[in-house]
Amino acid sequence: MLLISAGTVHGQAASDTLRAAENDTIPELPEDFDLEEFLQNQPQGQSTPSSISAGTGATQQVPQTRRADRQAAADAVNFQARDSLTFRFRGERKAFLFGSSNVRHTSGELSSGIIELDLNRTQVQAQATSPADTLSFPVLKQNGTDLRSTRILFNYKTEKGKFEVAEIQVDDGYLIGTQVKNISRTEVFVEDGIYSTCPPDHMYYYIKARRMKVVDEEEIFFTNAQLYILDIPYPLVFPFGYVPAGIDRRRSGLLEPTYVFQNTSARGIGLQNLGWFQYINDYLTAQTSFDVFTSGTVFNESRFQYRKTGNFNGNAVLGFSIERGLEPTDPGFTETRTRRLALTHDQQLSPFANINANINLRSADYFRRNSFDIDDRAETSSTSRVSYRYSHPEGAYNFSVTSNLNQQFNTNTTR
C-alpha cells in the first residue's frame, strides 16, 4: 500500500547545542531519479540512520516532515493491488494495478480488477480482468452510492467521469445506462437508461428512456420513456417525467408501482399503483393511481385529503374498474364495471355545533374484484351516516339529527 501526496518532501535540521552544518537539508530528488536502480546499488545491510548524537549518551530524533498544507493532504491518493503493482516515474508518472485493485481519494473509492492511475492527469481508468469476470467489474463509491460499470474513466480532482454500461443505485431503485457521464458530484447524465425498483438481475417491469438525468443521487428526470413489463413494451409513452426520492407528503411526484401476480388466470399480469401524488398546499393533497393488466382490465382510485386544524378535516375517494375476462372477439366475452364513492367529513361549525359525515356507496362486488385485503373482500354490507349536533350555550337543551343508509349486498337491498 502506498500513499502519494502533492507537495515536495523536505527535511528539518535538529535543534541542539552543536553548530549547524551548512546546507544541512535533505536535497530534492532529480527528475530522472530511478528508485529501483538506487535500491539495487545499495550495499547489503546499509540503512539510513534515524537519529543523530547530540552529546555523550544523548540521542535526539530528527523528524522527517512533509511541508504540505491541507490542500496537499486532500490530494493524497491511497492505492493497493493484490497481484502486482508497477510504476513509471519518468515523464508519465503512472501506476498499473492488477488483481483486486483499490484506489482511495477524498472524492471517492474505486475498486476493480485492473486500474491505471495517472498522477499527472489526476485520473483513473478501470476495467475488469476479463469480460466474463463479473466479480472484478469496476465499482465507484461516492457518498454511500455504488456505481458499477464495465469500464470507468474518472478524474478524482474534478470528480467528472465516463462509464460504460453502468449500474447506479438510486434511493430505493436501480438505474442502468449504456453511456453514463457525471459532470459533478451531484449531476449524472444517462443515455439509453432503464429505471426500476426491481433488483437489476430480475427486472419484472421498468421504464426505459433515451435520456435521463440524476440529481443529488436521488431524483431522476427523463424524456421519451416507455413502460416495459417482462421486457414487453406497453403503449404507455411518457414525453417527459420525474421520479422523486422517497416521496414525502410535501412533494409531488410519481407513485412507486409494484408488479402484480394475483389472479393472473383472469386478468393476466399487471402493474399496480401506477400514478401521481400532488401536493397542493398545507391543507389539500390529491392522489390518483391505476392498476393495468394485460387482459385489458383497468382499475383507478383517486383520493383527496383536506385538513385545517381546529376547523375541519376529511377525505374523498372515487374509484372505478372495468374488468374484461376475455378478448372482445371471444365467445362469452363479458365486461364488468364497478364504482365506489367514499366521503368522510368532520367540521366544528361553532363551539356549540358540529357536523359529521361518513358516506360509503359502492357496487356489490367492488372490493371482491379490486381489493386484495381479506377484510374488504369479506364485507357484505355498507353503511353511510350523516349527523348534526347542537348544544345550547347555557346547557338548556341539546339538538341532534342523524341520517343513515345501509346497503345489504347479499339480498341486494338498500334501506
mmCIF file of C-alpha atoms in Angstrom:
data_model
loop_
_atom_site.group_PDB
_atom_site.id
_atom_site.type_symbol
_atom_site.label_atom_id
_atom_site.label_comp_id
_atom_site.label_asym_id
_atom_site.label_seq_id
_atom_site.Cartn_x
_atom_site.Cartn_y
_atom_site.Cartn_z
ATOM 1 C CA MET A 1 0.000 0.000 0.000
ATOM 2 C CA LEU A 2 1.409 3.396 -0.980
ATOM 3 C CA LEU A 3 0.421 6.943 -0.128
ATOM 4 C CA ILE A 4 1.171 9.671 -2.644
ATOM 5 C CA SER A 5 0.603 13.323 -1.803
ATOM 6 C CA ALA A 6 1.107 16.538 -3.677
ATOM 7 C CA GLY A 7 3.970 18.709 -2.414
ATOM 8 C CA THR A 8 7.742 18.449 -2.045
ATOM 9 C CA VAL A 9 9.449 16.432 0.652
ATOM 10 C CA HIS A 10 11.787 18.481 2.788
ATOM 11 C CA GLY A 11 13.998 17.662 5.766
ATOM 12 C CA GLN A 12 14.252 19.576 9.003
ATOM 13 C CA ALA A 13 17.543 20.146 10.890
ATOM 14 C CA ALA A 14 17.834 19.042 14.509
ATOM 15 C CA SER A 15 17.882 21.796 17.129
ATOM 16 C CA ASP A 16 20.749 21.233 19.603
ATOM 17 C CA THR A 17 23.825 22.967 21.053
ATOM 18 C CA LEU A 18 26.112 21.918 18.194
ATOM 19 C CA ARG A 19 26.848 24.331 15.380
ATOM 20 C CA ALA A 20 24.574 23.556 12.472
ATOM 21 C CA ALA A 21 26.323 22.380 9.341
ATOM 22 C CA GLU A 22 25.959 24.430 6.196
ATOM 23 C CA ASN A 23 23.330 23.226 3.724
ATOM 24 C CA ASP A 24 22.031 20.782 6.338
ATOM 25 C CA THR A 25 18.921 19.814 4.409
ATOM 26 C CA ILE A 26 17.720 16.795 2.512
ATOM 27 C CA PRO A 27 18.205 17.511 -1.191
ATOM 28 C CA GLU A 28 15.312 17.176 -3.598
ATOM 29 C CA LEU A 29 15.403 14.175 -5.909
ATOM 30 C CA PRO A 30 16.228 14.812 -9.577
ATOM 31 C CA GLU A 31 13.526 14.243 -12.175
ATOM 32 C CA ASP A 32 15.396 11.246 -13.680
ATOM 33 C CA PHE A 33 15.783 9.543 -10.302
ATOM 34 C CA ASP A 34 15.186 5.757 -10.590
ATOM 35 C CA LEU A 35 14.092 4.249 -7.274
ATOM 36 C CA GLU A 36 14.578 0.641 -8.388
ATOM 37 C CA GLU A 37 18.167 1.277 -9.640
ATOM 38 C CA PHE A 38 19.013 3.153 -6.445
ATOM 39 C CA LEU A 39 17.885 0.260 -4.223
ATOM 40 C CA GLN A 40 19.815 -2.321 -6.282
ATOM 41 C CA ASN A 41 23.093 -0.370 -5.872
ATOM 42 C CA GLN A 42 22.835 -0.166 -2.071
ATOM 43 C CA PRO A 43 25.251 -2.428 -0.059
ATOM 44 C CA GLN A 44 23.656 -5.216 1.950
ATOM 45 C CA GLY A 45 22.742 -4.248 5.487
ATOM 46 C CA GLN A 46 23.127 -0.498 4.896
ATOM 47 C CA SER A 47 20.340 1.630 6.284
ATOM 48 C CA THR A 48 19.578 5.270 6.803
ATOM 49 C CA PRO A 49 20.138 6.440 10.400
ATOM 50 C CA SER A 50 17.023 7.634 12.108
ATOM 51 C CA SER A 51 18.822 9.618 14.833
ATOM 52 C CA ILE A 52 21.994 11.614 15.487
ATOM 53 C CA SER A 53 24.047 12.022 18.631
ATOM 54 C CA ALA A 54 23.845 15.408 20.278
ATOM 55 C CA GLY A 55 26.348 14.744 23.043
ATOM 56 C CA THR A 56 27.648 11.959 25.223
ATOM 57 C CA GLY A 57 24.957 9.339 25.650
ATOM 58 C CA ALA A 58 22.267 11.668 24.294
ATOM 59 C CA THR A 59 20.152 10.826 21.278
ATOM 60 C CA GLN A 60 17.657 13.167 19.603
ATOM 61 C CA GLN A 61 15.213 12.144 16.855
ATOM 62 C CA VAL A 62 15.338 14.031 13.549
ATOM 63 C CA PRO A 63 11.755 14.400 12.309
ATOM 64 C CA GLN A 64 11.218 13.876 8.568
ATOM 65 C CA THR A 65 8.160 16.033 7.832
ATOM 66 C CA ARG A 66 6.317 16.985 4.674
ATOM 67 C CA ARG A 67 5.799 20.686 4.263
ATOM 68 C CA ALA A 68 2.258 20.239 2.983
ATOM 69 C CA ASP A 69 -0.839 22.237 3.694
ATOM 70 C CA ARG A 70 -4.412 20.986 3.934
ATOM 71 C CA GLN A 71 -4.810 21.035 0.179
ATOM 72 C CA ALA A 72 -1.903 18.638 -0.232
ATOM 73 C CA ALA A 73 -3.442 16.277 2.310
ATOM 74 C CA ALA A 74 -6.742 16.401 0.450
ATOM 75 C CA ASP A 75 -4.956 15.455 -2.794
ATOM 76 C CA ALA A 76 -3.450 12.314 -1.258
ATOM 77 C CA VAL A 77 -4.137 9.101 -3.198
ATOM 78 C CA ASN A 78 -4.044 5.753 -1.413
ATOM 79 C CA PHE A 79 -3.893 2.639 -3.592
ATOM 80 C CA GLN A 80 -3.156 -1.074 -3.375
ATOM 81 C CA ALA A 81 -3.297 -4.235 -5.511
ATOM 82 C CA ARG A 82 -3.374 -7.936 -4.718
ATOM 83 C CA ASP A 83 -1.369 -9.419 -7.642
ATOM 84 C CA SER A 84 1.066 -6.803 -8.922
ATOM 85 C CA LEU A 85 1.767 -3.089 -8.956
ATOM 86 C CA THR A 86 4.168 -1.300 -11.333
ATOM 87 C CA PHE A 87 5.239 2.356 -11.637
ATOM 88 C CA ARG A 88 6.508 4.750 -14.242
ATOM 89 C CA PHE A 89 8.086 7.783 -12.577
ATOM 90 C CA ARG A 90 9.836 9.156 -15.646
ATOM 91 C CA GLY A 91 7.645 11.589 -17.535
ATOM 92 C CA GLU A 92 4.209 9.926 -17.334
ATOM 93 C CA ARG A 93 4.045 9.167 -13.576
ATOM 94 C CA LYS A 94 1.634 6.263 -13.931
ATOM 95 C CA ALA A 95 0.817 3.288 -11.749
ATOM 96 C CA PHE A 96 -0.651 -0.009 -13.005
ATOM 97 C CA LEU A 97 -2.600 -2.159 -10.520
ATOM 98 C CA PHE A 98 -3.635 -5.760 -11.196
ATOM 99 C CA GLY A 99 -5.890 -8.079 -9.191
ATOM 100 C CA SER A 100 -8.438 -6.798 -6.620
ATOM 101 C CA SER A 101 -7.107 -3.267 -7.006
ATOM 102 C CA ASN A 102 -8.289 -0.338 -4.933
ATOM 103 C CA VAL A 103 -7.738 3.436 -5.171
ATOM 104 C CA ARG A 104 -8.980 5.809 -2.463
ATOM 105 C CA HIS A 105 -9.265 9.584 -2.550
ATOM 106 C CA THR A 106 -11.424 12.163 -0.820
ATOM 107 C CA SER A 107 -13.594 12.272 -3.967
ATOM 108 C CA GLY A 108 -14.414 8.543 -3.811
ATOM 109 C CA GLU A 109 -13.166 4.977 -3.747
ATOM 110 C CA LEU A 110 -12.613 2.829 -6.856
ATOM 111 C CA SER A 111 -12.303 -0.965 -6.838
ATOM 112 C CA SER A 112 -11.630 -3.078 -9.934
ATOM 113 C CA GLY A 113 -9.690 -5.975 -11.402
ATOM 114 C CA ILE A 114 -7.366 -3.639 -13.342
ATOM 115 C CA ILE A 115 -6.717 0.046 -12.604
ATOM 116 C CA GLU A 116 -4.442 2.524 -14.363
ATOM 117 C CA LEU A 117 -3.606 5.588 -12.246
ATOM 118 C CA ASP A 118 -2.301 8.717 -13.984
ATOM 119 C CA LEU A 119 -0.917 11.157 -11.410
ATOM 120 C CA ASN A 120 -0.172 13.891 -13.935
ATOM 121 C CA ARG A 121 -3.770 13.988 -15.188
ATOM 122 C CA THR A 122 -5.285 13.103 -11.770
ATOM 123 C CA GLN A 123 -7.441 10.414 -13.327
ATOM 124 C CA VAL A 124 -8.013 6.676 -13.050
ATOM 125 C CA GLN A 125 -9.130 4.160 -15.660
ATOM 126 C CA ALA A 126 -10.587 0.842 -14.528
ATOM 127 C CA GLN A 127 -11.890 -2.316 -16.157
ATOM 128 C CA ALA A 128 -12.451 -5.979 -15.352
ATOM 129 C CA THR A 129 -9.685 -8.555 -15.765
ATOM 130 C CA SER A 130 -11.896 -10.191 -18.420
ATOM 131 C CA PRO A 131 -15.437 -9.573 -19.752
ATOM 132 C CA ALA A 132 -16.587 -12.845 -18.173
ATOM 133 C CA ASP A 133 -15.232 -11.981 -14.719
ATOM 134 C CA THR A 134 -18.191 -10.029 -13.361
ATOM 135 C CA LEU A 135 -16.740 -10.000 -9.834
ATOM 136 C CA SER A 136 -13.877 -7.777 -10.993
ATOM 137 C CA PHE A 137 -16.077 -5.151 -12.664
ATOM 138 C CA PRO A 138 -15.194 -1.583 -11.596
ATOM 139 C CA VAL A 139 -17.216 -0.108 -8.727
ATOM 140 C CA LEU A 140 -17.023 3.580 -7.775
ATOM 141 C CA LYS A 141 -18.280 4.562 -4.314
ATOM 142 C CA GLN A 142 -19.278 8.155 -3.643
ATOM 143 C CA ASN A 143 -21.337 9.454 -0.716
ATOM 144 C CA GLY A 144 -22.631 5.975 0.092
ATOM 145 C CA THR A 145 -23.730 5.307 -3.517
ATOM 146 C CA ASP A 146 -22.222 2.474 -5.576
ATOM 147 C CA LEU A 147 -21.798 2.893 -9.339
ATOM 148 C CA ARG A 148 -20.971 -0.372 -11.122
ATOM 149 C CA SER A 149 -19.759 -0.364 -14.731
ATOM 150 C CA THR A 150 -17.847 -2.410 -17.288
ATOM 151 C CA ARG A 151 -15.360 0.435 -17.799
ATOM 152 C CA ILE A 152 -14.731 3.621 -15.802
ATOM 153 C CA LEU A 153 -12.723 6.741 -16.618
ATOM 154 C CA PHE A 154 -12.779 9.118 -13.642
ATOM 155 C CA ASN A 155 -10.924 12.308 -12.721
ATOM 156 C CA TYR A 156 -10.620 12.341 -8.949
ATOM 157 C CA LYS A 157 -9.780 16.065 -8.859
ATOM 158 C CA THR A 158 -12.692 17.425 -10.930
ATOM 159 C CA GLU A 159 -14.964 14.458 -9.996
ATOM 160 C CA LYS A 160 -16.022 14.078 -13.631
ATOM 161 C CA GLY A 161 -16.135 10.711 -15.336
ATOM 162 C CA LYS A 162 -17.454 8.461 -18.085
ATOM 163 C CA PHE A 163 -18.915 5.000 -17.590
ATOM 164 C CA GLU A 164 -19.904 2.229 -19.992
ATOM 165 C CA VAL A 165 -22.945 0.044 -19.199
ATOM 166 C CA ALA A 166 -23.158 1.470 -15.703
ATOM 167 C CA GLU A 167 -25.475 0.442 -12.887
ATOM 168 C CA ILE A 168 -26.450 3.016 -10.259
ATOM 169 C CA GLN A 169 -28.469 2.503 -7.098
ATOM 170 C CA VAL A 170 -30.766 5.495 -6.675
ATOM 171 C CA ASP A 171 -32.706 5.650 -3.430
ATOM 172 C CA ASP A 172 -34.936 2.508 -3.494
ATOM 173 C CA GLY A 173 -34.447 1.804 -7.205
ATOM 174 C CA TYR A 174 -31.807 0.944 -9.783
ATOM 175 C CA LEU A 175 -30.738 2.773 -12.918
ATOM 176 C CA ILE A 176 -28.789 1.163 -15.777
ATOM 177 C CA GLY A 177 -27.379 3.059 -18.762
ATOM 178 C CA THR A 178 -25.230 2.174 -21.761
ATOM 179 C CA GLN A 179 -23.401 5.509 -21.513
ATOM 180 C CA VAL A 180 -23.140 7.430 -18.240
ATOM 181 C CA LYS A 181 -21.363 10.717 -17.648
ATOM 182 C CA ASN A 182 -21.175 12.652 -14.413
ATOM 183 C CA ILE A 183 -20.272 16.324 -14.668
ATOM 184 C CA SER A 184 -20.152 16.862 -10.899
ATOM 185 C CA ARG A 185 -20.745 15.074 -7.638
ATOM 186 C CA THR A 186 -24.476 15.898 -7.811
ATOM 187 C CA GLU A 187 -25.325 15.566 -11.546
ATOM 188 C CA VAL A 188 -25.208 12.445 -13.724
ATOM 189 C CA PHE A 189 -26.412 12.112 -17.340
ATOM 190 C CA VAL A 190 -27.505 8.749 -18.767
ATOM 191 C CA GLU A 191 -28.150 7.613 -22.339
ATOM 192 C CA ASP A 192 -30.459 4.649 -23.100
ATOM 193 C CA GLY A 193 -31.322 4.341 -19.424
ATOM 194 C CA ILE A 194 -33.508 1.838 -17.583
ATOM 195 C CA TYR A 195 -35.069 2.573 -14.176
ATOM 196 C CA SER A 196 -36.844 0.071 -11.941
ATOM 197 C CA THR A 197 -37.434 -0.702 -8.280
ATOM 198 C CA CYS A 198 -36.844 -4.401 -9.013
ATOM 199 C CA PRO A 199 -33.401 -5.998 -8.471
ATOM 200 C CA PRO A 200 -31.133 -5.496 -11.518
ATOM 201 C CA ASP A 201 -30.919 -9.232 -12.220
ATOM 202 C CA HIS A 202 -34.720 -9.722 -12.214
ATOM 203 C CA MET A 203 -36.481 -6.637 -13.535
ATOM 204 C CA TYR A 204 -40.133 -7.604 -13.949
ATOM 205 C CA TYR A 205 -41.010 -4.056 -15.009
ATOM 206 C CA TYR A 206 -39.038 -0.930 -15.802
ATOM 207 C CA ILE A 207 -39.132 2.443 -17.514
ATOM 208 C CA LYS A 208 -36.799 2.806 -20.479
ATOM 209 C CA ALA A 209 -35.788 6.268 -21.654
ATOM 210 C CA ARG A 210 -33.348 7.625 -24.206
ATOM 211 C CA ARG A 211 -32.036 10.250 -21.827
ATOM 212 C CA MET A 212 -32.027 10.536 -18.060
ATOM 213 C CA LYS A 213 -30.571 12.906 -15.514
ATOM 214 C CA VAL A 214 -29.870 12.078 -11.865
ATOM 215 C CA VAL A 215 -29.639 14.945 -9.364
ATOM 216 C CA ASP A 216 -28.296 14.608 -5.826
ATOM 217 C CA GLU A 217 -28.159 10.824 -6.268
ATOM 218 C CA GLU A 218 -31.900 10.511 -5.695
ATOM 219 C CA GLU A 219 -34.041 12.480 -8.172
ATOM 220 C CA ILE A 220 -34.436 11.282 -11.770
ATOM 221 C CA PHE A 221 -35.599 13.288 -14.788
ATOM 222 C CA PHE A 222 -36.231 11.523 -18.114
ATOM 223 C CA THR A 223 -37.523 12.113 -21.649
ATOM 224 C CA ASN A 224 -39.050 9.823 -24.304
ATOM 225 C CA ALA A 225 -39.743 6.983 -21.861
ATOM 226 C CA GLN A 226 -41.809 3.812 -22.294
ATOM 227 C CA LEU A 227 -43.116 1.233 -19.837
ATOM 228 C CA TYR A 228 -41.937 -2.393 -20.116
ATOM 229 C CA ILE A 229 -43.390 -5.424 -18.304
ATOM 230 C CA LEU A 230 -41.441 -8.679 -18.630
ATOM 231 C CA ASP A 231 -39.450 -6.998 -21.429
ATOM 232 C CA ILE A 232 -42.682 -6.387 -23.362
ATOM 233 C CA PRO A 233 -43.237 -2.723 -24.352
ATOM 234 C CA TYR A 234 -46.622 -1.267 -23.393
ATOM 235 C CA PRO A 235 -48.350 1.614 -25.167
ATOM 236 C CA LEU A 236 -47.626 3.984 -22.281
ATOM 237 C CA VAL A 237 -45.211 6.645 -23.532
ATOM 238 C CA PHE A 238 -44.025 9.487 -21.315
ATOM 239 C CA PRO A 239 -42.691 12.520 -23.250
ATOM 240 C CA PHE A 240 -41.019 13.582 -20.034
ATOM 241 C CA GLY A 241 -41.158 12.571 -16.393
ATOM 242 C CA TYR A 242 -39.739 12.902 -12.915
ATOM 243 C CA VAL A 243 -39.077 10.332 -10.193
ATOM 244 C CA PRO A 244 -38.542 11.961 -6.793
ATOM 245 C CA ALA A 245 -36.653 10.305 -3.975
ATOM 246 C CA GLY A 246 -38.564 8.943 -1.012
ATOM 247 C CA ILE A 247 -41.843 10.691 -1.732
ATOM 248 C CA ASP A 248 -42.897 12.674 1.315
ATOM 249 C CA ARG A 249 -46.187 14.481 1.736
ATOM 250 C CA ARG A 250 -44.768 17.870 0.878
ATOM 251 C CA ARG A 251 -43.596 16.935 -2.609
ATOM 252 C CA SER A 252 -45.405 15.970 -5.781
ATOM 253 C CA GLY A 253 -44.286 13.107 -7.974
ATOM 254 C CA LEU A 254 -44.813 9.626 -9.352
ATOM 255 C CA LEU A 255 -46.032 6.847 -7.093
ATOM 256 C CA GLU A 256 -43.911 3.729 -6.817
ATOM 257 C CA PRO A 257 -45.593 0.934 -8.830
ATOM 258 C CA THR A 258 -45.446 -2.763 -7.972
ATOM 259 C CA TYR A 259 -45.707 -5.898 -10.071
ATOM 260 C CA VAL A 260 -48.985 -7.874 -9.668
ATOM 261 C CA PHE A 261 -49.051 -11.678 -9.611
ATOM 262 C CA GLN A 262 -52.511 -12.266 -8.089
ATOM 263 C CA ASN A 263 -55.396 -13.536 -10.205
ATOM 264 C CA THR A 264 -53.264 -13.864 -13.337
ATOM 265 C CA SER A 265 -55.596 -16.505 -14.829
ATOM 266 C CA ALA A 266 -58.413 -13.957 -15.170
ATOM 267 C CA ARG A 267 -56.586 -10.651 -15.526
ATOM 268 C CA GLY A 268 -53.112 -11.605 -16.706
ATOM 269 C CA ILE A 269 -50.016 -9.882 -15.424
ATOM 270 C CA GLY A 270 -50.169 -6.244 -14.458
ATOM 271 C CA LEU A 271 -48.761 -3.190 -12.783
ATOM 272 C CA GLN A 272 -50.285 -1.834 -9.591
ATOM 273 C CA ASN A 273 -50.224 1.657 -8.063
ATOM 274 C CA LEU A 274 -49.087 3.445 -11.202
ATOM 275 C CA GLY A 275 -49.990 7.078 -10.650
ATOM 276 C CA TRP A 276 -49.212 10.510 -9.284
ATOM 277 C CA PHE A 277 -49.274 12.279 -5.911
ATOM 278 C CA GLN A 278 -49.953 16.026 -5.944
ATOM 279 C CA TYR A 279 -49.109 18.273 -3.015
ATOM 280 C CA ILE A 280 -51.361 21.303 -3.497
ATOM 281 C CA ASN A 281 -50.829 23.160 -0.225
ATOM 282 C CA ASP A 282 -50.636 22.517 3.508
ATOM 283 C CA TYR A 283 -54.404 21.924 3.603
ATOM 284 C CA LEU A 284 -55.082 19.878 0.463
ATOM 285 C CA THR A 285 -53.413 16.922 -1.274
ATOM 286 C CA ALA A 286 -54.564 14.661 -4.106
ATOM 287 C CA GLN A 287 -53.539 11.286 -5.471
ATOM 288 C CA THR A 288 -54.621 9.087 -8.347
ATOM 289 C CA SER A 289 -53.411 5.570 -9.132
ATOM 290 C CA PHE A 290 -54.088 2.924 -11.770
ATOM 291 C CA ASP A 291 -53.817 -0.851 -11.925
ATOM 292 C CA VAL A 292 -53.421 -2.078 -15.511
ATOM 293 C CA PHE A 293 -53.438 -5.695 -16.714
ATOM 294 C CA THR A 294 -52.680 -7.486 -19.955
ATOM 295 C CA SER A 295 -56.321 -8.636 -20.260
ATOM 296 C CA GLY A 296 -57.420 -5.018 -20.638
ATOM 297 C CA THR A 297 -58.695 -4.690 -17.070
ATOM 298 C CA VAL A 298 -58.195 -1.213 -15.602
ATOM 299 C CA PHE A 299 -58.737 -0.061 -12.025
ATOM 300 C CA ASN A 300 -58.478 3.572 -10.913
ATOM 301 C CA GLU A 301 -58.799 5.122 -7.480
ATOM 302 C CA SER A 302 -58.419 8.835 -6.718
ATOM 303 C CA ARG A 303 -58.092 10.317 -3.230
ATOM 304 C CA PHE A 304 -58.434 13.858 -1.922
ATOM 305 C CA GLN A 305 -57.432 14.774 1.612
ATOM 306 C CA TYR A 306 -58.036 18.097 3.322
ATOM 307 C CA ARG A 307 -57.454 19.379 6.830
ATOM 308 C CA LYS A 308 -57.496 22.662 8.689
ATOM 309 C CA THR A 309 -56.521 22.271 12.300
ATOM 310 C CA GLY A 310 -59.273 23.215 14.712
ATOM 311 C CA ASN A 311 -61.839 23.704 11.952
ATOM 312 C CA PHE A 312 -62.452 20.757 9.602
ATOM 313 C CA ASN A 313 -60.857 17.659 8.079
ATOM 314 C CA GLY A 314 -61.868 14.865 5.755
ATOM 315 C CA ASN A 315 -61.153 12.897 2.619
ATOM 316 C CA ALA A 316 -62.909 11.709 -0.511
ATOM 317 C CA VAL A 317 -62.310 8.550 -2.549
ATOM 318 C CA LEU A 318 -63.532 7.965 -6.102
ATOM 319 C CA GLY A 319 -62.950 4.573 -7.668
ATOM 320 C CA PHE A 320 -63.991 2.598 -10.717
ATOM 321 C CA SER A 321 -62.895 -0.519 -12.554
ATOM 322 C CA ILE A 322 -63.508 -2.067 -15.958
ATOM 323 C CA GLU A 323 -62.844 -5.799 -15.898
ATOM 324 C CA ARG A 324 -62.504 -7.912 -19.001
ATOM 325 C CA GLY A 325 -62.036 -11.630 -18.669
ATOM 326 C CA LEU A 326 -61.716 -12.443 -22.383
ATOM 327 C CA GLU A 327 -60.897 -10.801 -25.668
ATOM 328 C CA PRO A 328 -63.836 -8.875 -27.220
ATOM 329 C CA THR A 329 -63.849 -11.280 -30.178
ATOM 330 C CA ASP A 330 -64.112 -14.388 -27.961
ATOM 331 C CA PRO A 331 -67.491 -16.074 -27.359
ATOM 332 C CA GLY A 332 -68.883 -15.320 -23.935
ATOM 333 C CA PHE A 333 -66.943 -12.064 -23.600
ATOM 334 C CA THR A 334 -68.068 -10.051 -20.580
ATOM 335 C CA GLU A 335 -67.207 -6.599 -19.300
ATOM 336 C CA THR A 336 -67.941 -5.728 -15.680
ATOM 337 C CA ARG A 337 -67.907 -2.181 -14.315
ATOM 338 C CA THR A 338 -67.765 -1.320 -10.619
ATOM 339 C CA ARG A 339 -67.804 2.049 -8.836
ATOM 340 C CA ARG A 340 -67.187 3.484 -5.393
ATOM 341 C CA LEU A 341 -67.747 6.801 -3.597
ATOM 342 C CA ALA A 342 -66.445 7.270 -0.060
ATOM 343 C CA LEU A 343 -66.545 10.542 1.863
ATOM 344 C CA THR A 344 -65.629 11.429 5.432
ATOM 345 C CA HIS A 345 -66.037 14.929 6.823
ATOM 346 C CA ASP A 346 -65.825 16.357 10.336
ATOM 347 C CA GLN A 347 -66.337 20.059 10.933
ATOM 348 C CA GLN A 348 -66.724 22.207 14.012
ATOM 349 C CA LEU A 349 -69.234 24.849 12.923
ATOM 350 C CA SER A 350 -69.051 26.713 16.216
ATOM 351 C CA PRO A 351 -68.104 25.976 19.817
ATOM 352 C CA PHE A 352 -71.617 24.575 20.217
ATOM 353 C CA ALA A 353 -72.295 22.835 16.864
ATOM 354 C CA ASN A 354 -70.590 20.290 14.662
ATOM 355 C CA ILE A 355 -71.396 18.162 11.626
ATOM 356 C CA ASN A 356 -70.062 14.717 10.845
ATOM 357 C CA ALA A 357 -70.430 12.606 7.698
ATOM 358 C CA ASN A 358 -69.276 9.115 6.767
ATOM 359 C CA ILE A 359 -70.621 8.068 3.371
ATOM 360 C CA ASN A 360 -69.834 4.747 1.670
ATOM 361 C CA LEU A 361 -71.540 3.912 -1.614
ATOM 362 C CA ARG A 362 -70.217 1.183 -3.883
ATOM 363 C CA SER A 363 -71.060 -1.669 -6.211
ATOM 364 C CA ALA A 364 -71.663 -5.017 -4.545
ATOM 365 C CA ASP A 365 -68.529 -6.698 -5.914
ATOM 366 C CA TYR A 366 -66.236 -3.647 -5.918
ATOM 367 C CA PHE A 367 -63.887 -4.922 -3.195
ATOM 368 C CA ARG A 368 -64.108 -8.531 -4.338
ATOM 369 C CA ARG A 369 -62.773 -7.589 -7.760
ATOM 370 C CA ASN A 370 -60.347 -4.798 -6.879
ATOM 371 C CA SER A 371 -59.031 -5.317 -3.349
ATOM 372 C CA PHE A 372 -56.522 -7.857 -2.074
ATOM 373 C CA ASP A 373 -57.397 -7.097 1.562
ATOM 374 C CA ILE A 374 -59.224 -10.032 3.202
ATOM 375 C CA ASP A 375 -61.399 -7.812 5.421
ATOM 376 C CA ASP A 376 -62.567 -5.707 2.476
ATOM 377 C CA ARG A 377 -63.427 -8.759 0.383
ATOM 378 C CA ALA A 378 -65.436 -10.269 3.259
ATOM 379 C CA GLU A 379 -67.731 -7.247 3.667
ATOM 380 C CA THR A 380 -71.372 -7.950 2.757
ATOM 381 C CA SER A 381 -72.815 -4.548 3.647
ATOM 382 C CA SER A 382 -72.046 -0.852 3.574
ATOM 383 C CA THR A 383 -73.279 1.868 5.937
ATOM 384 C CA SER A 384 -73.482 5.630 5.421
ATOM 385 C CA ARG A 385 -74.198 8.160 8.163
ATOM 386 C CA VAL A 386 -74.607 11.948 8.392
ATOM 387 C CA SER A 387 -75.216 13.703 11.706
ATOM 388 C CA TYR A 388 -75.583 17.213 13.074
ATOM 389 C CA ARG A 389 -75.393 18.125 16.750
ATOM 390 C CA TYR A 390 -76.065 21.390 18.583
ATOM 391 C CA SER A 391 -75.684 22.123 22.300
ATOM 392 C CA HIS A 392 -77.208 25.224 23.877
ATOM 393 C CA PRO A 393 -74.509 27.550 25.290
ATOM 394 C CA GLU A 394 -76.171 27.531 28.708
ATOM 395 C CA GLY A 395 -76.992 23.815 28.589
ATOM 396 C CA ALA A 396 -80.713 24.355 28.291
ATOM 397 C CA TYR A 397 -81.113 21.690 25.611
ATOM 398 C CA ASN A 398 -79.311 19.547 23.025
ATOM 399 C CA PHE A 399 -80.415 19.023 19.445
ATOM 400 C CA SER A 400 -79.185 16.362 17.017
ATOM 401 C CA VAL A 401 -80.220 14.988 13.634
ATOM 402 C CA THR A 402 -78.928 11.728 12.130
ATOM 403 C CA SER A 403 -79.492 10.090 8.743
ATOM 404 C CA ASN A 404 -78.433 6.507 7.967
ATOM 405 C CA LEU A 405 -78.262 4.433 4.782
ATOM 406 C CA ASN A 406 -77.472 0.715 4.740
ATOM 407 C CA GLN A 407 -76.658 -1.460 1.712
ATOM 408 C CA GLN A 408 -77.089 -5.247 2.021
ATOM 409 C CA PHE A 409 -75.258 -6.915 -0.844
ATOM 410 C CA ASN A 410 -76.420 -10.461 -0.051
ATOM 411 C CA THR A 411 -80.085 -9.523 -0.507
ATOM 412 C CA ASN A 412 -79.404 -6.607 -2.855
ATOM 413 C CA THR A 413 -81.439 -4.217 -0.698
ATOM 414 C CA THR A 414 -80.923 -0.641 0.479
ATOM 415 C CA ARG A 415 -82.643 0.941 3.475
#
